[in-house]
Amino acid sequence: AELVRLVEQELRLDVELAANEARGPARTAGAQLRAFVDEVHAFLAADESGSLSSLLAWLDHAEQLDEFAPRTEPPEDDVVQLLTIHGSKGLEWDAVAVVRMVEGELPTAVKGKSGWLAFGVLPTAFRGDAAWLPEFAWRDATTQQELKAELDRYQQANRDKQLEEERRLAYVAVTRARDHLLLTAAPWSGTTRPRKTSPFLREIADALHLPLADDEPGENPYQGERRTLAWPFDPLGARRDAVTGAAGRVQDALDAPRGRPDDDLALLLAEREARGAPAASAAPVRIPASRYKDFVTDYAATVAAIDRPMPERPYRQTRLGTLFHAWVEQRSGMIGSSATLDEALWEQDDELLAADDASLASSASAAGDAATEEQQALRRLQDAFERSEWASLKPLEVETEIDFRFDGVGDGAHVAICKLDAVYRRGDRIEIVDWKTGAPPRNSAEREARLLQLQLYRRAYHAKHGVPLDQIDVALFYVAHDLIVRD
């Protein structure tokens, strides 16, 4: 039922039925939609699966049998109602007209004369109404001729059964009238061939001793006639002039000079305008070096994300990076800087948050639990570090923080927060290394973006210790991939 409602909304059927007067009053059209949903609910109450395929099969069957009866409102004075015979059951009108009482329409053409012998039809013996349906006595036939004769008899019985049902339907149609009943049987109605008068109409005429014209159809009055129809329909219909006139008056009023508002109204209008104006956003004063590349590549989006922060999904790689950094710090025998107010800004790098890190995710044993996988991944990182060129070196500093002032991002000055993983002395040069446990850059653009962080590290170390910039080397070491990226 929810799917039916969704289809109705996506196709905007309710809007079209309400706006298009060619389809009748909106209340009546809306009632038909509600009636259809009620029928769907009734079907779902009886169907165990409730699948779309079973619903479509049920709709197809109901359409063939014309079982859908629209929800009708009580008759109103001076109103002509058009509806099917099924929909008229239980109702009564002062005057009723039953048109097209011709063969093929009332009664309709024979359908399914083969009964349960047709493909996909439930055998009569398994149906609850088997006692009222024709029986195919194939067991009693001993020869092929007898079987053929029984089949002919069964098919004729099905024709008679359908004709009887059509007779009952015709009875419903002619008994809806209180005072006046009009029955017509025009042989031509846009068809290619004329149709004969219904036997039901002839029986009624005979019972009332009324003469009927013969079945000589004469010439087709529709021959050569063409009907044209404009599509799509004008949703306003006959109301177009009134609606467009009203819209024009509204537009004229909007374009006309406005009167001077009083003081209270002026304040309210100024407040509304101020609220509607876009907020002026700027980069924060303190920027972590790991996020500096975001401000450089897409300043507006990064500032907007800060103005409306969204919670980020925690990834195992993030915790793994933290454990590895702590192990390197402990291995060096040194203690890094204490926690600061900016601790929440640290190392939320893109590569750390990459959920598809093949080197870590694919290598973890699917059978082990999360703790075991994490320990195995950490051990691989530790082994990779032990094989690196820094394993035998003693760092000068580990996990140290340097803040320095710089310009160039947005408006005004900012403070770069640089947390250096490790600083080494190699001869007369200083080397700053940043440990990366995630995926390496995939292209040159990503490589340049990540090196921006190292450039800030070089400037920060120069600003604090006075070491010339040309004597400071910086490097990214992607531990899991044994890859070194230098500037």
Coordinates of C-alpha atoms in Angstrom, one line a residue:
A1 CA 0.0 0.0 0.0
E2 CA 2.9 2.3 0.7
L3 CA 4.3 1.7 -2.8
V4 CA 0.9 2.5 -4.4
R5 CA 0.9 5.8 -2.5
L6 CA 4.4 6.5 -3.6
V7 CA 3.6 5.9 -7.2
E8 CA 0.6 8.2 -6.8
Q9 CA 2.8 11.0 -5.5
E10 CA 5.6 10.5 -8.0
L11 CA 3.1 10.6 -10.9
R12 CA 1.3 13.5 -9.2
L13 CA -2.1 11.8 -9.9
D14 CA -3.7 13.6 -7.0
V15 CA -2.6 17.0 -8.3
E16 CA -3.8 16.2 -11.8
L17 CA -7.2 14.9 -10.7
A18 CA -7.7 18.0 -8.5
A19 CA -6.6 20.5 -11.2
N20 CA -8.1 18.9 -14.4
E21 CA -11.8 19.5 -14.4
A22 CA -12.1 17.3 -17.5
R23 CA -11.8 14.3 -15.2
G24 CA -14.7 15.3 -13.0
P25 CA -14.9 16.9 -9.5
A26 CA -11.8 16.6 -7.4
R27 CA -13.7 15.0 -4.5
T28 CA -15.0 12.2 -6.8
A29 CA -11.6 11.6 -8.4
G30 CA -9.9 11.5 -5.1
A31 CA -12.5 9.0 -3.8
Q32 CA -11.6 6.7 -6.7
L33 CA -7.9 6.7 -5.6
R34 CA -8.9 6.0 -2.0
A35 CA -11.2 3.2 -3.1
F36 CA -8.3 1.6 -5.1
V37 CA -6.1 1.8 -2.0
D38 CA -8.8 0.1 0.0
E39 CA -9.0 -2.7 -2.5
V40 CA -5.2 -3.1 -2.3
H41 CA -5.5 -3.3 1.5
A42 CA -8.2 -6.0 1.2
F43 CA -6.0 -8.0 -1.2
L44 CA -3.0 -7.8 1.2
A45 CA -5.1 -9.0 4.0
A46 CA -5.8 -12.2 2.1
D47 CA -2.4 -12.7 0.3
E48 CA 0.4 -14.1 2.3
S49 CA 3.3 -12.9 0.2
G50 CA 2.0 -9.4 -0.6
S51 CA 4.5 -9.2 -3.5
L52 CA 4.3 -6.9 -6.4
S53 CA 4.0 -9.8 -8.9
S54 CA 1.0 -11.2 -7.0
L55 CA -0.7 -7.8 -6.8
L56 CA -0.3 -7.3 -10.6
A57 CA -1.7 -10.7 -11.3
W58 CA -4.6 -10.0 -9.1
L59 CA -5.2 -6.6 -10.8
D60 CA -5.1 -8.3 -14.2
H61 CA -7.6 -11.0 -13.1
A62 CA -9.9 -8.4 -11.6
E63 CA -9.8 -6.2 -14.7
Q64 CA -10.8 -9.2 -16.9
L65 CA -13.7 -10.0 -14.6
D66 CA -14.6 -6.3 -14.2
E67 CA -14.8 -6.8 -10.4
F68 CA -13.7 -3.3 -9.4
A69 CA -16.6 -1.3 -8.2
P70 CA -15.8 2.4 -7.8
R71 CA -16.8 4.1 -4.6
T72 CA -20.0 6.0 -5.4
E73 CA -21.5 8.9 -3.6
P74 CA -25.2 9.2 -2.9
P75 CA -27.1 10.6 -5.9
E76 CA -27.6 14.3 -5.9
D77 CA -30.2 16.5 -7.5
D78 CA -29.5 17.7 -11.0
V79 CA -26.4 15.6 -11.3
V80 CA -25.8 13.0 -14.0
Q81 CA -23.5 10.1 -12.8
L82 CA -21.6 7.9 -15.2
L83 CA -20.5 4.5 -13.8
T84 CA -20.2 0.8 -14.5
I85 CA -23.0 -1.6 -13.9
H86 CA -20.9 -3.2 -11.1
G87 CA -20.5 0.2 -9.5
S88 CA -24.3 0.8 -9.5
K89 CA -25.1 -2.1 -7.3
G90 CA -27.2 -1.2 -4.4
L91 CA -28.0 2.3 -5.7
E92 CA -31.1 3.8 -7.3
W93 CA -31.8 6.8 -9.5
D94 CA -35.0 8.5 -10.8
A95 CA -33.9 7.9 -14.4
V96 CA -31.4 5.4 -15.7
A97 CA -30.0 5.0 -19.2
V98 CA -28.3 1.7 -20.2
V99 CA -26.6 2.3 -23.6
R100 CA -24.9 -0.1 -26.0
M101 CA -27.0 -3.1 -25.3
V102 CA -25.5 -5.0 -28.2
E103 CA -23.7 -8.3 -28.6
G104 CA -20.1 -8.1 -27.5
E105 CA -20.9 -5.4 -24.9
L106 CA -24.0 -6.5 -23.0
P107 CA -23.5 -9.5 -23.1
T108 CA -19.8 -9.3 -23.5
A109 CA -17.9 -11.6 -25.8
V110 CA -17.3 -15.1 -24.4
K111 CA -14.1 -15.3 -22.5
G112 CA -12.4 -18.5 -21.2
K113 CA -14.8 -21.0 -22.6
S114 CA -12.1 -23.7 -22.0
G115 CA -12.5 -23.2 -18.2
W116 CA -9.8 -24.9 -16.2
L117 CA -8.3 -26.5 -19.3
A118 CA -6.7 -23.2 -20.2
F119 CA -3.1 -22.6 -19.1
G120 CA -2.6 -21.4 -15.5
V121 CA -6.2 -21.9 -14.4
L122 CA -7.0 -23.8 -11.1
P123 CA -8.9 -27.0 -11.7
T124 CA -12.6 -26.8 -10.8
A125 CA -12.2 -29.6 -8.2
F126 CA -9.9 -27.4 -6.1
R127 CA -12.2 -24.3 -6.0
G128 CA -14.6 -23.5 -3.3
D129 CA -17.4 -22.7 -5.8
A130 CA -16.9 -26.0 -7.7
A131 CA -20.6 -27.0 -7.1
W132 CA -21.8 -24.0 -9.1
L133 CA -19.3 -24.4 -12.1
P134 CA -19.7 -26.7 -15.1
E135 CA -17.9 -30.1 -14.7
F136 CA -15.7 -31.7 -17.3
A137 CA -16.5 -35.4 -17.0
W138 CA -13.4 -36.6 -18.8
R139 CA -13.2 -39.8 -16.7
D140 CA -16.4 -41.1 -18.1
A141 CA -15.1 -40.9 -21.7
T142 CA -13.8 -44.2 -23.0
T143 CA -13.1 -43.3 -26.6
Q144 CA -11.6 -40.2 -28.3
Q145 CA -15.0 -39.4 -29.8
E146 CA -16.7 -39.4 -26.4
L147 CA -13.9 -37.2 -25.0
K148 CA -14.3 -34.7 -27.9
A149 CA -18.1 -34.7 -27.3
E150 CA -17.6 -34.1 -23.6
L151 CA -15.2 -31.3 -24.3
D152 CA -17.7 -29.6 -26.7
R153 CA -20.4 -30.0 -24.0
Y154 CA -18.1 -28.5 -21.3
Q155 CA -17.2 -25.5 -23.5
Q156 CA -20.9 -24.9 -24.3
A157 CA -21.7 -25.2 -20.6
N158 CA -19.0 -22.5 -19.9
R159 CA -20.6 -20.3 -22.6
D160 CA -24.0 -20.7 -21.0
K161 CA -22.6 -20.0 -17.5
Q162 CA -21.0 -16.8 -18.7
L163 CA -24.2 -15.8 -20.5
E164 CA -26.2 -16.4 -17.3
E165 CA -23.8 -14.1 -15.4
E166 CA -24.2 -11.4 -18.0
R167 CA -28.0 -11.8 -17.6
R168 CA -27.7 -11.2 -13.9
L169 CA -25.6 -8.1 -14.7
A170 CA -28.2 -6.8 -17.1
Y171 CA -30.8 -7.4 -14.4
V172 CA -28.8 -5.1 -12.1
A173 CA -28.6 -2.4 -14.8
V174 CA -32.3 -2.3 -15.6
T175 CA -33.5 -2.4 -11.9
R176 CA -31.6 0.8 -10.9
A177 CA -34.4 3.1 -12.1
R178 CA -37.2 4.4 -9.9
D179 CA -39.4 5.9 -12.7
H180 CA -37.7 6.1 -16.1
L181 CA -35.5 3.6 -18.0
L182 CA -33.9 4.1 -21.3
L183 CA -32.3 1.2 -23.2
T184 CA -30.4 1.7 -26.5
A185 CA -28.7 -0.5 -28.9
A186 CA -26.9 1.5 -31.6
P187 CA -25.2 -0.8 -34.0
W188 CA -22.5 1.7 -34.8
S189 CA -20.3 3.4 -32.2
G190 CA -17.0 4.0 -33.8
T191 CA -16.5 0.3 -34.5
T192 CA -15.4 -1.1 -37.8
R193 CA -18.3 -3.5 -37.9
P194 CA -21.9 -3.1 -36.8
R195 CA -23.1 -5.1 -33.8
K196 CA -26.4 -6.9 -33.4
T197 CA -29.0 -6.0 -30.8
S198 CA -28.5 -7.7 -27.4
P199 CA -30.7 -10.7 -26.8
F200 CA -31.5 -9.2 -23.4
L201 CA -33.0 -6.1 -25.0
R202 CA -35.0 -8.3 -27.4
E203 CA -36.4 -10.3 -24.4
I204 CA -37.3 -7.1 -22.6
A205 CA -39.1 -5.8 -25.7
D206 CA -41.0 -9.0 -26.2
A207 CA -42.1 -9.1 -22.5
L208 CA -43.3 -5.5 -22.9
H209 CA -44.8 -6.1 -26.3
L210 CA -42.7 -3.2 -27.8
P211 CA -41.5 -3.3 -31.4
L212 CA -37.8 -3.3 -32.1
A213 CA -36.0 -2.3 -35.3
D214 CA -34.4 -5.0 -37.3
D215 CA -30.6 -5.6 -37.2
E216 CA -30.1 -3.8 -40.5
P217 CA -27.3 -1.5 -39.6
G218 CA -27.4 0.8 -42.5
E219 CA -24.4 3.0 -43.4
N220 CA -21.8 3.8 -40.8
P221 CA -22.4 7.4 -39.6
Y222 CA -18.8 7.6 -38.4
Q223 CA -17.3 6.8 -41.8
G224 CA -14.8 9.5 -42.7
E225 CA -15.2 11.2 -39.3
R226 CA -12.1 12.2 -37.4
R227 CA -11.8 13.2 -33.8
T228 CA -9.0 15.4 -32.7
L229 CA -7.8 15.8 -29.1
A230 CA -5.3 18.3 -27.8
W231 CA -2.7 16.8 -25.4
P232 CA -1.6 17.4 -22.8
F233 CA -4.8 18.7 -21.4
D234 CA -5.0 22.2 -20.1
P235 CA -4.9 21.7 -16.3
L236 CA -6.9 25.0 -15.8
G237 CA -9.6 24.2 -18.4
A238 CA -12.5 26.6 -18.4
R239 CA -11.0 28.4 -15.4
R240 CA -7.9 29.6 -17.3
D241 CA -9.2 33.2 -17.9
A242 CA -10.2 33.7 -14.3
V243 CA -6.9 32.2 -12.9
T244 CA -4.6 34.1 -15.3
G245 CA -6.5 37.3 -14.6
A246 CA -6.1 36.8 -10.8
A247 CA -2.4 36.0 -11.3
G248 CA -2.0 39.2 -13.4
R249 CA -3.5 41.4 -10.7
V250 CA -1.2 39.8 -8.1
Q251 CA 1.8 40.5 -10.3
D252 CA 0.7 44.1 -10.8
A253 CA 0.4 44.5 -7.1
L254 CA 3.9 43.2 -6.5
D255 CA 5.3 45.5 -9.2
A256 CA 3.5 48.6 -7.8
P257 CA 5.4 51.0 -5.6
R258 CA 5.1 50.0 -1.9
G259 CA 3.8 52.2 0.8
R260 CA 6.1 53.3 3.5
P261 CA 6.0 50.8 6.4
D262 CA 5.7 52.0 10.0
D263 CA 8.6 51.6 12.4
D264 CA 7.6 48.2 13.7
L265 CA 7.1 46.7 10.2
A266 CA 10.4 48.3 9.0
L267 CA 12.2 46.5 11.8
L268 CA 10.6 43.2 11.1
L269 CA 11.5 43.5 7.4
A270 CA 15.1 44.4 8.2
E271 CA 15.3 41.4 10.5
R272 CA 13.9 39.1 7.8
E273 CA 16.4 40.4 5.3
A274 CA 19.3 40.0 7.7
R275 CA 18.3 36.4 8.4
G276 CA 18.0 35.7 4.7
A277 CA 21.5 37.1 3.9
P278 CA 24.2 34.4 3.7
A279 CA 26.4 34.2 6.8
A280 CA 29.9 35.6 6.4
S281 CA 32.2 32.7 7.3
A282 CA 35.9 32.6 7.6
A283 CA 38.6 30.2 8.5
P284 CA 39.3 29.7 12.2
V285 CA 42.3 31.4 13.7
R286 CA 44.0 28.2 14.7
I287 CA 44.4 25.7 11.8
P288 CA 45.9 22.2 12.2
A289 CA 48.6 21.5 9.6
S290 CA 46.9 18.3 8.6
R291 CA 43.8 20.3 7.4
Y292 CA 45.7 23.1 5.7
K293 CA 45.5 21.4 2.3
D294 CA 41.6 21.5 2.6
F295 CA 41.6 25.2 3.0
V296 CA 43.9 25.6 0.0
T297 CA 42.1 23.3 -2.4
D298 CA 38.4 24.2 -1.4
Y299 CA 38.2 27.1 1.0
A300 CA 34.4 27.6 0.8
A301 CA 33.5 24.0 1.4
T302 CA 36.0 23.6 4.2
V303 CA 34.7 26.7 6.0
A304 CA 31.1 25.5 5.5
A305 CA 31.9 22.1 7.0
I306 CA 33.4 23.9 10.1
D307 CA 30.3 26.1 10.5
R308 CA 28.1 23.0 10.4
P309 CA 30.2 20.1 11.7
M310 CA 28.9 16.6 11.0
P311 CA 29.9 13.5 13.1
E312 CA 32.4 11.3 11.4
R313 CA 32.2 7.6 11.3
P314 CA 35.0 6.1 13.4
Y315 CA 37.3 3.8 11.4
R316 CA 39.6 1.0 12.7
Q317 CA 42.5 2.6 10.7
T318 CA 42.2 5.7 12.9
R319 CA 42.8 3.8 16.1
L320 CA 45.5 1.7 14.4
G321 CA 47.4 4.9 13.5
T322 CA 47.1 6.1 17.1
L323 CA 48.5 2.9 18.4
F324 CA 51.4 2.9 15.9
H325 CA 52.4 6.5 16.8
A326 CA 52.3 5.6 20.5
W327 CA 54.5 2.6 19.8
V328 CA 57.1 4.6 17.9
E329 CA 57.2 7.2 20.6
Q330 CA 57.6 4.5 23.3
R331 CA 60.3 2.8 21.2
S332 CA 62.4 6.0 21.0
G333 CA 62.5 6.2 24.8
M334 CA 61.3 9.8 24.6
I335 CA 58.1 11.5 25.7
G336 CA 56.2 13.8 23.4
S337 CA 54.3 17.0 24.1
S338 CA 51.4 16.8 26.6
A339 CA 47.8 17.0 25.4
T340 CA 46.7 20.4 24.4
L341 CA 43.4 22.2 23.8
D342 CA 43.7 21.4 20.1
E343 CA 44.0 17.6 20.7
A344 CA 40.7 17.1 18.9
L345 CA 42.1 18.6 15.7
W346 CA 44.9 16.0 15.3
E347 CA 45.5 13.6 12.4
Q348 CA 42.1 13.2 11.0
D349 CA 43.8 12.8 7.6
D350 CA 42.0 11.6 4.5
E351 CA 44.3 8.6 4.2
L352 CA 43.7 7.6 7.8
L353 CA 40.0 7.6 7.3
A354 CA 40.1 5.7 4.0
A355 CA 37.8 2.8 4.7
D356 CA 39.1 0.9 1.6
D357 CA 42.7 0.7 2.7
A358 CA 43.6 -2.5 0.9
S359 CA 46.9 -3.0 2.8
L360 CA 45.1 -3.2 6.1
A361 CA 41.5 -4.3 5.5
S362 CA 42.2 -7.1 3.0
S363 CA 45.1 -8.5 5.0
A364 CA 43.1 -8.9 8.2
S365 CA 41.9 -12.4 8.9
A366 CA 38.1 -12.6 8.3
A367 CA 37.8 -15.4 10.9
G368 CA 39.5 -13.6 13.8
D369 CA 37.8 -11.0 16.0
A370 CA 38.4 -7.3 15.8
A371 CA 41.1 -7.3 18.5
T372 CA 43.1 -10.0 16.9
E373 CA 42.9 -8.3 13.5
E374 CA 44.1 -5.0 15.0
Q375 CA 47.0 -6.7 16.7
Q376 CA 48.1 -8.4 13.5
A377 CA 47.9 -5.2 11.5
L378 CA 49.9 -3.3 14.2
R379 CA 52.5 -6.0 14.1
R380 CA 52.9 -5.7 10.4
L381 CA 53.4 -1.9 10.8
Q382 CA 55.9 -2.4 13.5
D383 CA 57.9 -4.9 11.3
A384 CA 57.8 -2.5 8.4
F385 CA 59.2 0.3 10.6
E386 CA 62.0 -2.0 11.9
R387 CA 63.1 -2.5 8.3
S388 CA 63.0 1.2 7.5
E389 CA 66.0 3.6 7.4
W390 CA 64.8 5.3 10.6
A391 CA 64.8 2.2 12.8
S392 CA 68.5 2.6 13.7
L393 CA 68.3 6.4 14.2
K394 CA 67.8 8.2 17.5
P395 CA 65.2 11.1 17.1
L396 CA 65.8 14.6 18.5
E397 CA 62.1 15.0 19.2
V398 CA 58.9 12.9 19.0
E399 CA 55.3 14.0 19.0
T400 CA 56.2 17.7 19.5
E401 CA 53.9 20.6 18.9
I402 CA 55.0 23.9 17.2
D403 CA 52.6 26.8 16.6
F404 CA 53.5 29.7 14.4
R405 CA 51.7 32.6 12.8
F406 CA 51.3 32.8 9.0
D407 CA 49.2 34.6 6.3
G408 CA 47.6 33.3 3.1
V409 CA 44.4 31.5 4.0
G410 CA 41.2 33.7 3.7
D411 CA 41.4 37.0 5.4
G412 CA 43.8 38.0 8.3
A413 CA 46.5 36.0 10.1
H414 CA 46.2 32.5 11.3
V415 CA 48.2 30.1 13.6
A416 CA 49.3 26.8 12.2
I417 CA 49.2 24.0 14.7
C418 CA 52.0 21.6 13.7
K419 CA 52.5 18.3 15.5
L420 CA 55.7 16.7 14.3
D421 CA 55.8 12.9 14.6
A422 CA 59.7 12.7 14.7
V423 CA 62.7 15.0 14.1
Y424 CA 66.1 13.5 13.2
R425 CA 69.6 15.0 12.7
R426 CA 71.4 13.6 9.7
G427 CA 74.8 15.2 9.5
D428 CA 74.4 19.0 9.3
R429 CA 70.8 18.7 8.2
I430 CA 67.5 18.3 10.1
E431 CA 64.9 15.8 8.9
I432 CA 61.2 15.9 9.9
V433 CA 59.3 12.7 9.3
D434 CA 55.5 12.2 9.4
W435 CA 54.3 8.5 9.9
K436 CA 51.3 7.6 7.7
T437 CA 49.5 4.3 8.3
G438 CA 46.9 4.8 5.5
A439 CA 46.9 4.8 1.8
P440 CA 49.5 6.7 -0.2
P441 CA 48.6 9.5 -2.7
R442 CA 47.1 8.1 -6.0
N443 CA 48.2 10.9 -8.3
S444 CA 50.4 13.9 -8.4
A445 CA 47.6 16.3 -7.3
E446 CA 47.1 14.3 -4.1
R447 CA 50.9 14.2 -3.6
E448 CA 51.2 17.9 -3.8
A449 CA 48.3 18.5 -1.5
R450 CA 49.8 16.2 1.2
L451 CA 53.2 17.9 0.9
L452 CA 51.6 21.2 1.9
Q453 CA 51.5 19.8 5.5
L454 CA 55.3 19.2 5.4
Q455 CA 55.9 22.6 4.1
L456 CA 54.2 24.0 7.1
Y457 CA 56.3 21.7 9.3
R458 CA 59.5 23.1 7.7
R459 CA 58.4 26.7 8.3
A460 CA 57.3 25.9 11.8
Y461 CA 60.7 24.3 12.7
H462 CA 62.5 27.2 11.1
A463 CA 60.4 29.7 13.1
K464 CA 61.1 28.1 16.4
H465 CA 64.7 26.9 16.2
G466 CA 66.2 29.3 13.6
V467 CA 67.5 26.5 11.3
P468 CA 67.7 27.7 7.7
L469 CA 64.9 26.4 5.5
D470 CA 67.3 24.9 3.0
Q471 CA 68.8 22.7 5.7
I472 CA 65.5 21.1 6.8
D473 CA 64.3 18.0 5.0
V474 CA 60.8 16.7 5.3
A475 CA 59.3 13.3 4.4
L476 CA 56.1 11.2 4.5
F477 CA 56.6 7.5 5.3
Y478 CA 53.7 5.3 4.4
V479 CA 54.6 2.5 6.6
A480 CA 52.2 -0.2 5.4
H481 CA 53.4 0.3 1.8
D482 CA 57.1 1.0 2.6
L483 CA 56.8 4.2 0.6
I484 CA 58.7 7.4 1.2
V485 CA 57.5 10.7 -0.2
R486 CA 60.0 13.6 0.1
D487 CA 59.6 17.3 -0.8

